[in-house]
Short mmCIF file of C-alpha atoms and ligand atoms in Angstrom, two decimals:
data_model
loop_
_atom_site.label_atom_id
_atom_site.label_comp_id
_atom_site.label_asym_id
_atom_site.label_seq_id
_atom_site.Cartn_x
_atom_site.Cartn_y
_atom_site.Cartn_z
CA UNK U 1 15.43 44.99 34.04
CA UNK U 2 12.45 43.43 32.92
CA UNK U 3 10.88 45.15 28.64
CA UNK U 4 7.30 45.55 29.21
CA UNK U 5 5.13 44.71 25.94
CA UNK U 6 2.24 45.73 24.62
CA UNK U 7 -0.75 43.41 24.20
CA UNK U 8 0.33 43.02 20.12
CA UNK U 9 4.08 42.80 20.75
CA UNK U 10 3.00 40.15 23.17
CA UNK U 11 1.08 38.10 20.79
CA UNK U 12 4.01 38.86 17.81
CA UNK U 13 6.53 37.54 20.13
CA UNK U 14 4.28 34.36 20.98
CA UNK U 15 3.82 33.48 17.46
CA UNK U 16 7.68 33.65 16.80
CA UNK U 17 8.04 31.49 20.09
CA UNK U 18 5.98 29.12 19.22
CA UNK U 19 7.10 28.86 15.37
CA UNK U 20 10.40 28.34 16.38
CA UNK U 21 9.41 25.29 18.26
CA UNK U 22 7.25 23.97 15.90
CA UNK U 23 8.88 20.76 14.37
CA UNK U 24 7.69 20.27 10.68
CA UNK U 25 8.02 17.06 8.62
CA UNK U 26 7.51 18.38 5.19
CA UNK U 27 6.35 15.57 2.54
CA UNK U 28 7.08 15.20 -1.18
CA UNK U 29 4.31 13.42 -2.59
CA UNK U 30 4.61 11.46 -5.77
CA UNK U 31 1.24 10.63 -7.48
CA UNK U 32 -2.24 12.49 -7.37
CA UNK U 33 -4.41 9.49 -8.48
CA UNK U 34 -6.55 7.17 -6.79
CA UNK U 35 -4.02 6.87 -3.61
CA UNK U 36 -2.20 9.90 -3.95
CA UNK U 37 -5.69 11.69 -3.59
CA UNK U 38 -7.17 10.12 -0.76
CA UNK U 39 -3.74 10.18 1.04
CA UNK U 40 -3.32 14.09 0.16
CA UNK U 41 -6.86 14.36 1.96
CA UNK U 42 -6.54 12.01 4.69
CA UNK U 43 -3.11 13.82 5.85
CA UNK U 44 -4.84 17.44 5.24
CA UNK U 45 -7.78 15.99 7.80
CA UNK U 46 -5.53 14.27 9.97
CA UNK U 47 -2.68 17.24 10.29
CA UNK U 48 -4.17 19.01 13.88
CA UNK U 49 -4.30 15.73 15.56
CA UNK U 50 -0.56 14.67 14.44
CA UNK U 51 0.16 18.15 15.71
CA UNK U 52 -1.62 17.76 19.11
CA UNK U 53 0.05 13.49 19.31
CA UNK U 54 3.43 14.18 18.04
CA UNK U 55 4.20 17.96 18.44
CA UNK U 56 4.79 17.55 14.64
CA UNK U 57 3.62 19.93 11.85
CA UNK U 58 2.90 17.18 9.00
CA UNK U 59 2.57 19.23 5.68
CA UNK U 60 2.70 18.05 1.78
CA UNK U 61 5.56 21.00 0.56
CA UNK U 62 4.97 19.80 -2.94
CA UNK U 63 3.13 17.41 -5.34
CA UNK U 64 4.98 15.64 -8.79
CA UNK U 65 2.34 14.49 -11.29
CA UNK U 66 2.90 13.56 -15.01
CA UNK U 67 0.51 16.11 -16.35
CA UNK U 68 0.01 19.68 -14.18
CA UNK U 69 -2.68 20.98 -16.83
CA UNK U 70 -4.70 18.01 -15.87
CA UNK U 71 -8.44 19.49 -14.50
CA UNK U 72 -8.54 17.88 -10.60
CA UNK U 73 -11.01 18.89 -7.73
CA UNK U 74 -10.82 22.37 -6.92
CA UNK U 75 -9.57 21.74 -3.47
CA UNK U 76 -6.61 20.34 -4.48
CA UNK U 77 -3.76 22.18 -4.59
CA UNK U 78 -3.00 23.67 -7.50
CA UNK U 79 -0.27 26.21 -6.57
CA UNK U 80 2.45 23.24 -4.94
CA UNK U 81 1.88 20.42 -8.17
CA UNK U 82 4.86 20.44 -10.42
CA UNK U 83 6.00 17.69 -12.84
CA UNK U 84 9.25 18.12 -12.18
CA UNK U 85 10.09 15.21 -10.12
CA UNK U 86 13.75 17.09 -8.85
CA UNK U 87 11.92 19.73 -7.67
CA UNK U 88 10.91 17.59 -4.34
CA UNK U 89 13.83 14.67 -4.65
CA UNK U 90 16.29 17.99 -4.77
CA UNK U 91 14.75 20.29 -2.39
CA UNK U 92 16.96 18.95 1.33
CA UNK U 93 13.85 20.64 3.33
CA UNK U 94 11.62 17.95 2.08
CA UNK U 95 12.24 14.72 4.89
CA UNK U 96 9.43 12.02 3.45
CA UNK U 97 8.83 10.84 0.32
CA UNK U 98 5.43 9.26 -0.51
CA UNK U 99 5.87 7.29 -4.04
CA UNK U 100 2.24 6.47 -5.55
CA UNK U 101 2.81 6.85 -9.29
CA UNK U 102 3.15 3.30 -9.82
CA UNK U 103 4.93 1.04 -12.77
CA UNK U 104 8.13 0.33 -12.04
CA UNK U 105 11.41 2.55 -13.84
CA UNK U 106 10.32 5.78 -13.00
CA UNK U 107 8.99 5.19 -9.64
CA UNK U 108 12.10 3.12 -8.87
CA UNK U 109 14.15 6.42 -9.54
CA UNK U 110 12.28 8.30 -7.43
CA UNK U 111 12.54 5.76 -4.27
CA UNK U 112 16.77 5.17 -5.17
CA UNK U 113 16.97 8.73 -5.04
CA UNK U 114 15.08 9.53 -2.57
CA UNK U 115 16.69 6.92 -0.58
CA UNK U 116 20.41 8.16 -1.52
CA UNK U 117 19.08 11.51 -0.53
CA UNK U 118 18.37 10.86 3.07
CA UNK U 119 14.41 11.15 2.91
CA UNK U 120 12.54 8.09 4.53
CA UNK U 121 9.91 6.82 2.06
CA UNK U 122 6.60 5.37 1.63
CA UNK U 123 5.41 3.54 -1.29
CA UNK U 124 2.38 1.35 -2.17
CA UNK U 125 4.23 0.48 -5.35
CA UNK U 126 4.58 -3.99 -4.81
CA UNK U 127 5.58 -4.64 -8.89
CA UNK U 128 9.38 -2.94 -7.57
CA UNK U 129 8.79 -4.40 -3.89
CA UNK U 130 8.80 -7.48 -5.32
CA UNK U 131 11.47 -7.46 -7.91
CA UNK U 132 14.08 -4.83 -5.09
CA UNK U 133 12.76 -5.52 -1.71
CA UNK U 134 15.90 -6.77 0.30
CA UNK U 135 18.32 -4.66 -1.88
CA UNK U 136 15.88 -1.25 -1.33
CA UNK U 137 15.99 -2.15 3.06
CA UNK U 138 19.48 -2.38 2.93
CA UNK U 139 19.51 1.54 0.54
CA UNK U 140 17.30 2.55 3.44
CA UNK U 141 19.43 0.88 6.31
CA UNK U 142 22.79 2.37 4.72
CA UNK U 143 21.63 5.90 4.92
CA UNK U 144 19.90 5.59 8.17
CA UNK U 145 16.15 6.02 7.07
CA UNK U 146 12.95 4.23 6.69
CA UNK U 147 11.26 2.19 3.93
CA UNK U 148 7.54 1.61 4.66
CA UNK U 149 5.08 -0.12 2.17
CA UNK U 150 2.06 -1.68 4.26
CA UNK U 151 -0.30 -0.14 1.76
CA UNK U 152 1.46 -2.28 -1.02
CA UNK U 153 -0.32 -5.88 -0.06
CA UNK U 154 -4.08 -6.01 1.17
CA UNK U 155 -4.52 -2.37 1.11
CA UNK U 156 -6.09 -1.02 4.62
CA UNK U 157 -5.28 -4.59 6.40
CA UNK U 158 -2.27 -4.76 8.54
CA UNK U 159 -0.95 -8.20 7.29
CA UNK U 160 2.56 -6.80 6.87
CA UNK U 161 2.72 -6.20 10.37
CA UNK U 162 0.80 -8.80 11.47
CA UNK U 163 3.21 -11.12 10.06
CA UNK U 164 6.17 -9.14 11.28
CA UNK U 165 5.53 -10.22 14.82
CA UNK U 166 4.00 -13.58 14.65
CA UNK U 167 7.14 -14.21 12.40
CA UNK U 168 8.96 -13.26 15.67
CA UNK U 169 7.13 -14.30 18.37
CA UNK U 170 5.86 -17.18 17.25
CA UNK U 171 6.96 -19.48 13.64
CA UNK U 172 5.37 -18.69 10.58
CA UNK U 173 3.57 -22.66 9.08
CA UNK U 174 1.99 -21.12 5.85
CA UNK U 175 -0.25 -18.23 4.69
CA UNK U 176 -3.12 -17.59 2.32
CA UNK U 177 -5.47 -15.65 1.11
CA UNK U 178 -7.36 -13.62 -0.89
CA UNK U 179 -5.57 -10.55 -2.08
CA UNK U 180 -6.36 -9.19 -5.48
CA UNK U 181 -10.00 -7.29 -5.04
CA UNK U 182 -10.70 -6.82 -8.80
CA UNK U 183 -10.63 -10.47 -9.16
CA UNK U 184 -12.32 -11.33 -5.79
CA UNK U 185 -15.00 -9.15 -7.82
CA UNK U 186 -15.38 -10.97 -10.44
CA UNK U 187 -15.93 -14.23 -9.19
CA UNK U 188 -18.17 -12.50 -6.40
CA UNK U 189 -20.33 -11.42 -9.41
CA UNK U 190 -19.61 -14.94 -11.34
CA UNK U 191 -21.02 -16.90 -8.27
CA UNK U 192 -23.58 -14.71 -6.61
CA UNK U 193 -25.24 -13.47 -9.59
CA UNK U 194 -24.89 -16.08 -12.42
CA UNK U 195 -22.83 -13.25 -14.95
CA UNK U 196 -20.44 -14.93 -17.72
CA UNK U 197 -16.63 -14.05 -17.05
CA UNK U 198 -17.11 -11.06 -19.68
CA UNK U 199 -20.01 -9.77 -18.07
CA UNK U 200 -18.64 -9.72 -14.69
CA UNK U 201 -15.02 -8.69 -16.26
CA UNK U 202 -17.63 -5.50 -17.62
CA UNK U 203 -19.17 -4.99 -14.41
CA UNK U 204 -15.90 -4.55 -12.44
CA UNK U 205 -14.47 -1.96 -15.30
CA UNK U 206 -17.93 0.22 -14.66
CA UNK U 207 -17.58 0.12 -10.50
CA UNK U 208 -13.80 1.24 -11.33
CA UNK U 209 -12.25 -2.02 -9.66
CA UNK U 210 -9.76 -2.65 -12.89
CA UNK U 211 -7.19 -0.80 -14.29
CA UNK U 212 -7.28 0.06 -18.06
CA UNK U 213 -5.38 -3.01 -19.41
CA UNK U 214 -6.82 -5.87 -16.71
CA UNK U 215 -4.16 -8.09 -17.82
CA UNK U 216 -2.13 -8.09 -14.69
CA UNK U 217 -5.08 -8.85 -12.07
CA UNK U 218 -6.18 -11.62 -13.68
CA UNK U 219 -3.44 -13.17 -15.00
CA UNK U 220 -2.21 -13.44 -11.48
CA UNK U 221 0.46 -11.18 -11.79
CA UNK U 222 -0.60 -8.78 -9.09
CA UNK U 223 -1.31 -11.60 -6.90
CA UNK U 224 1.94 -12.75 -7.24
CA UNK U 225 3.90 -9.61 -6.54
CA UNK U 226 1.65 -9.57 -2.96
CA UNK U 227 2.79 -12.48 -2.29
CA UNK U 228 6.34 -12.09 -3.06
CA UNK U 229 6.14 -9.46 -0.22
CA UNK U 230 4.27 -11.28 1.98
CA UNK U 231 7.05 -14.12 1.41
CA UNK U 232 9.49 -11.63 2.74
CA UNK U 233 7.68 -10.97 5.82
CA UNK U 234 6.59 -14.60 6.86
CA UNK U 235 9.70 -16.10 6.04
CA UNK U 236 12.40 -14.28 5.35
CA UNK U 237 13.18 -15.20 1.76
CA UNK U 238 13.11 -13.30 -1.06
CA UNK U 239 11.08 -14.92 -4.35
CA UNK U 240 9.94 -13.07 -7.28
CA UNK U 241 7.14 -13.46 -8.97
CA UNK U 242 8.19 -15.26 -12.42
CA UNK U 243 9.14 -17.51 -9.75
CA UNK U 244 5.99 -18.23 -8.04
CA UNK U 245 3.69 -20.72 -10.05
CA UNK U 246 0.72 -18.80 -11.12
CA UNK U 247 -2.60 -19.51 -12.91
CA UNK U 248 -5.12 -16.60 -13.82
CA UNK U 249 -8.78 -16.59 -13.55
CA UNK U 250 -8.86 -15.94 -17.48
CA UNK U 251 -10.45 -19.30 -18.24
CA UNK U 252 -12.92 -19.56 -15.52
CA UNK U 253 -16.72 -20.17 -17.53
CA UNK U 254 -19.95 -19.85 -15.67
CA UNK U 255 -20.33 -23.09 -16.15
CA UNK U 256 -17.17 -24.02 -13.98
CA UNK U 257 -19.05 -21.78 -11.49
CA UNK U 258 -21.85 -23.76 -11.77
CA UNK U 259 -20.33 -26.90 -11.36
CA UNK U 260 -18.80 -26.01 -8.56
CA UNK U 261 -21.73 -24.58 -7.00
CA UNK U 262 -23.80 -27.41 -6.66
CA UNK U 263 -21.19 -29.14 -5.59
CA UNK U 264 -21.50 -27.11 -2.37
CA UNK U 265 -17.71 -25.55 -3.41
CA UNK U 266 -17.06 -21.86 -4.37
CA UNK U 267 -14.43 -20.74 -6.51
CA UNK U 268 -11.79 -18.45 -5.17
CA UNK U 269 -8.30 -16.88 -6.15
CA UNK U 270 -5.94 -17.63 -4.03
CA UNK U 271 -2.39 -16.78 -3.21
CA UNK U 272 -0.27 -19.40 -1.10
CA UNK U 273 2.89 -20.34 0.88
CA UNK U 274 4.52 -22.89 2.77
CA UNK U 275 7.43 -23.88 4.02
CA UNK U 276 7.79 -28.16 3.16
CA UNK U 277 9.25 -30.41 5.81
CA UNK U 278 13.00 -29.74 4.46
CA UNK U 279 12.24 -26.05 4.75
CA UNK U 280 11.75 -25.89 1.12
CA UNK U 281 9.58 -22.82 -0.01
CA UNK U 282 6.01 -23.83 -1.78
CA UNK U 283 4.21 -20.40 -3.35
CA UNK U 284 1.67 -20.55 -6.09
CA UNK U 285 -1.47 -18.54 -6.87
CA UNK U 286 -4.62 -20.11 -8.48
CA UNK U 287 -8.13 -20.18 -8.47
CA UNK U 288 -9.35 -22.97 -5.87
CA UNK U 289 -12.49 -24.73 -5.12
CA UNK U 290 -13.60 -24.20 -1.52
CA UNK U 291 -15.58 -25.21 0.32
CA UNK U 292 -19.01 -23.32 1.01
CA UNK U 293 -18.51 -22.99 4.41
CA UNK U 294 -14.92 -22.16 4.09
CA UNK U 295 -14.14 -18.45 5.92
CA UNK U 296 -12.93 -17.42 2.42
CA UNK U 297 -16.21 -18.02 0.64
CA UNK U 298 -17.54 -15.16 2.39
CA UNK U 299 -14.82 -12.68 1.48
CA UNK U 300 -16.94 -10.87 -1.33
CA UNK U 301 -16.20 -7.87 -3.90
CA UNK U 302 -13.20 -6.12 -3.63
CA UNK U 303 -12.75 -7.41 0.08
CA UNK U 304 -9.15 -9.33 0.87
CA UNK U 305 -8.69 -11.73 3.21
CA UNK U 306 -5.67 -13.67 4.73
CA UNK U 307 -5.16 -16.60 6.92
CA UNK U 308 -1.61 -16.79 8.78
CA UNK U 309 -1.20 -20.10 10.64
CA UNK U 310 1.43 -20.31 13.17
CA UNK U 311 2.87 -23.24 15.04
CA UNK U 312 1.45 -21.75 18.78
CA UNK U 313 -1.15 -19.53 17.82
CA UNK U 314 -2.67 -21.73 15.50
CA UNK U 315 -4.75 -20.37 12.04
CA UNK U 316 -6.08 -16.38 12.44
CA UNK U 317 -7.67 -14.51 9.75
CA UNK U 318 -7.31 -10.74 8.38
CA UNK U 319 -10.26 -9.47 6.35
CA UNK U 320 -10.50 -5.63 5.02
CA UNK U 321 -10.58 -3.55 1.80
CA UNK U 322 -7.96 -4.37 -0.23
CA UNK U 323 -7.93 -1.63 -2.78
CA UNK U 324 -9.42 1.55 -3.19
CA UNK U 325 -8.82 5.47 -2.33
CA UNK U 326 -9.29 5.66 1.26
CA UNK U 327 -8.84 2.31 2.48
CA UNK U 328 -5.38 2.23 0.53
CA UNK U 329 -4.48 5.83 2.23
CA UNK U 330 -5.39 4.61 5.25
CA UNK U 331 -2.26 2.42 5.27
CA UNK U 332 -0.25 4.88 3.89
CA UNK U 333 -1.11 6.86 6.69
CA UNK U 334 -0.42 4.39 9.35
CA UNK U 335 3.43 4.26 7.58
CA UNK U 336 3.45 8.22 8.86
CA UNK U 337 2.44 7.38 12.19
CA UNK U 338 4.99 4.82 12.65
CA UNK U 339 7.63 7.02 11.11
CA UNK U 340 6.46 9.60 13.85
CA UNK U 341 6.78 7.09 16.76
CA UNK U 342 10.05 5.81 15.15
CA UNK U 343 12.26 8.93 14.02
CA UNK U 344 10.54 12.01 16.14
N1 NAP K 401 -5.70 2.00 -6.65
C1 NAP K 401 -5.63 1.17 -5.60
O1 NAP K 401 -6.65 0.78 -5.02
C2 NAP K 401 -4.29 0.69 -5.11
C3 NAP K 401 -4.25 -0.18 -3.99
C4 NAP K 401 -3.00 -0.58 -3.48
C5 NAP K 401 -1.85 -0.13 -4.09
N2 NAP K 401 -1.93 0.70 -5.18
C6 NAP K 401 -0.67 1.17 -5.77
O2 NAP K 401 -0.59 2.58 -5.58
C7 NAP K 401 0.12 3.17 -6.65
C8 NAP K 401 -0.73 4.28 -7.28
O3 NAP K 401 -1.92 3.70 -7.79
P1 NAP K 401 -3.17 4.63 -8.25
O4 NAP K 401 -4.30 3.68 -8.43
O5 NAP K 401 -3.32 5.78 -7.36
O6 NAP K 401 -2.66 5.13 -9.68
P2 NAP K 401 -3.33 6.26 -10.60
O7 NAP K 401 -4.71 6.55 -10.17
O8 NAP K 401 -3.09 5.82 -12.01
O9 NAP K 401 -2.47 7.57 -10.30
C9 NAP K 401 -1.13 7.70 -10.69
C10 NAP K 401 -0.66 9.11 -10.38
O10 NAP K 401 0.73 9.20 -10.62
C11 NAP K 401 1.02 10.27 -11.50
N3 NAP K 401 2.14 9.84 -12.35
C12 NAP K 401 2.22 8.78 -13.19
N4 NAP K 401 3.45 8.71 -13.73
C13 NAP K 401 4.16 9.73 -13.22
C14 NAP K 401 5.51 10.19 -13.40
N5 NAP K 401 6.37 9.58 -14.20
N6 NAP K 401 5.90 11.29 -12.71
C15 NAP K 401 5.04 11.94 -11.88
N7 NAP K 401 3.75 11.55 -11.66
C16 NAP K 401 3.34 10.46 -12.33
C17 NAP K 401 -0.24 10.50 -12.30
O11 NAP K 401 -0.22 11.86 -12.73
P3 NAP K 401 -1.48 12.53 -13.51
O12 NAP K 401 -2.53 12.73 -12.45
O13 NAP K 401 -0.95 13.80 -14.03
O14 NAP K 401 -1.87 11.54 -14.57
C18 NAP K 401 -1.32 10.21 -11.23
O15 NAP K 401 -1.56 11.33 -10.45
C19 NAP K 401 0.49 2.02 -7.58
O16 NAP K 401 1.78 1.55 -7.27
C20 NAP K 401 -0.54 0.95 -7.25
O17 NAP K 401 -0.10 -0.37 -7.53
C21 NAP K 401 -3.10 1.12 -5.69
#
C-alpha cells in the first residue's frame, strides 16, 4: 500500500533524497594570502557549475592561517579560519588539501601529513617541489592519492602539462623561458622606460610584484626552483637548484640596457635546459641578450613565457600570467578539476 504525502512532507522527503546523494569533496585550505584568496573565491564562484559537471558538492570545510585576528575582507569567512593546522590535517571528513602558505618546514608538514593521511593535495609551494618532488609522488603513490602543483611554475600557463605529453608523445630537445614575473618587470621597466635597476626594483615593490625581502627573485633563486620542476617534467630527472648554475639580475645597470639596446638586443632572464649529445643534463638561469625580434622580447611585465622544442613538433611557445591572485588560482583550480575527472 502506497503513504500518501502532503505537499511539505513531499518536499522534506526530497531534500533528504537528494542530500543523501549529494557527493561532497570537502577542502582544507592552507593559506589566505594572495593565492589562498583568489582560490577561496574562485572555488566559491565556481561551486554550482562543479555541482552541475561532476555531481560533486566542492566546499572549503575549514581555513588554517598564522594569525585569525588578522582584519580580511568581510566576505571571507570568518567563522571556518582557525590556526590550528590539526584541526583540518586531523579532521578524516576533510578529502583535499590545498597548501598555499609557502616557505618550506611548515608547509612541508602539512603536505607529509596530509599525504600520510590519505587526503590528495594541491600546492603552489616550488621551494619544497624542488628540493622533495620524486620522494613527495612516490608519499602520494604509496597511499593511493594525488599530488598536483601546476600553479607552482608559470602560474595560470599549463607548461606542466604541456610538457607532460610532449614528453610522451613526442622527445623533449630543450626548454626555456621566461618564468619569474617580478624580474620580467623589472627589466620591462629597465628597457621600455629608461629607469635605473633601483628605480625599477621601486616600481615593482609599489605595483606589489615583489615579496618583502626580493632577494630570492632576483638572485635567481625562484627561477631556479621553476626550473628544477620543469626538469622533472621534460626529462625525467630530478636537479635541485644549488645545482643549477644561476646568475641574478642584481648587477644589471641602465647602461647595460642601453648598450644592449642599440645594439638591436634586449635583455631578458632566462631559465634553460638541455639535454647534450651524451644525454648529459645542461640547466642554468641568467640574464641573456636577445635579440629584438626574438618572441621573448615581447614577453613584458609580470608576463611568463616558455618555449618547449621537441624533436617532431619542432619549437612552440606558452605565454600567460605568471604570478598573481587570480591567474595563480586559476591553476589551482584546474588541479580540482583534474582531481574530479581523476578520483570521482
Ligand atoms: N603570489 C603569487 O603570485 C604566487 C604565484 C605562484 C605561486 N605562489 C606560491 O603560493 C604560495 C602562497 O603565496 P602567497 O603569495 O599567497 O603568500 P602570502 O600572500 O604571503 O600568504 C600566505 C598565507 O599563508 C598563511 N600562513 C603563513 N604561514 C602559515 C602557517 N605556518 N600556518 C598557517 N598559515 C600560514 C598566512 O596567514 P596570515 O594571513 O594570517 O598571515 C597567509 O594567509 C607560496 O608557496 C608561493 O610561492 C605564489
Amino acid at each position: 500500500m502506497s503513504t500518501i504525502l502532503f505537499d511539505t512532507e513531499v518536499d522534506n522527503e526530497l531534500e533528504m533524497l537528494i542530500k543523501k546523494s549529494t557527493k561532497t569533496l570537502r577542502i582544507g585550505l592552507f593559506g589566505l594570502g594572495v593565492v589562498g584568496s583568489g582560490v577561496w573565491r574562485m572555488l566559491e564562484t565556481k561551486r554550482d557549475e562543479f555541482y552541475d559537471r561532476f555531481g560533486i558538492d566542492v566546499e572549503i570545510t575549514g581555513i588554517c592561517v598564522r594569525d585569525p585576528l588578522k582584519e580580511r575582507d568581510a566576505d571571507l569567512p570568518q567563522d571556518i579560519i582557525t590556526a590550528d593546522a590539526n584541526e583540518l590535517l586531523c579532521d578524516d571528513s576533510i578529502d583535499v588539501i590545498i597548501e598555499l602558505i609557502g616557505g618550506r618546514y611548515e608547509a612541508l608538514d602539512v603536505i607529509e601529513q596530509a599525504l600520510r593521511s590519505r587526503k590528495h593535495v594541491i600546492t603552489a609551494n616550488k621551494l619544497i617541489l624542488a628540493h622533495e618532488l620524486p620522494r613527495l609522488r612516490k608519499l602520494a603513490d604509496r597511499n593511493g592519492v594525488n599530488l598536483f602543483y601546476s600553479a607552482s611554475v608559470c602560474g595560470s600557463v599549463p607548461v606542466l602539462k604541456a610538457l607532460d605529453d610532449l614528453r610522451i608523445g613526442d622527445k623533449i630537445i630543450s626548454l626555456q623561458g621566461i618564468v619569474n614575473g617580478s624580474t620580467n618587470f623589472i627589466l620591462t621597466s629597465m628597457t621600455n622606460y629608461g629607469l635605473t635597476y633601483e628605480q625599477a626594483l621601486a616600481e615593482a615593490r609599489i605595483k606589489g610584484f615583489l615579496e618583502a625581502d626580493p632577494t630570492l627573485d632576483v638572485s635567481g633563486q625562484d627561477a631556479a626552483q621553476k626550473l628544477s620542476v620543469l626538469i622533472y617534467h621534460a626529462f625525467g630527472k630530478h636537479i635541485t637548484p644549488n645545482n643549477i648554475i644561476t646568475k641574478g639580475i642584481e648587477c644589471i645597470t641602465a647602461d647595460d640596457v642601453a648598450r644592449d639596446s642599440k645594439n638591436g638586443n634586449v635583455i631578458k632572464f632566462i631559465a634553460s635546459a638541455s639535454l647534450d649529445e651524451s644525454g648529459e643534463l645542461i640547466a642554468n638561469v641568467q640574464p641573456k641578450a636577445l635579440p629584438r625580434s626574438h618572441v621573448f622580447a615581447t614577453t613584458s611585465d609580470e608576463f611568463n613565457a616558455l618555449e618547449i622544442i621537441t624533436r617532431y613538433a619542432g619549437p612552440q611557445i606558452l605565454h600567460g600570467k605568471g604570478a598573481g591572485s587570480f591567474p595563480t588560482a586559476s591553476a589551482v583550480t584546474s588541479d580540482m578539476v583534474e582531481l574530479l575527472r581523476e578520483q570521482y
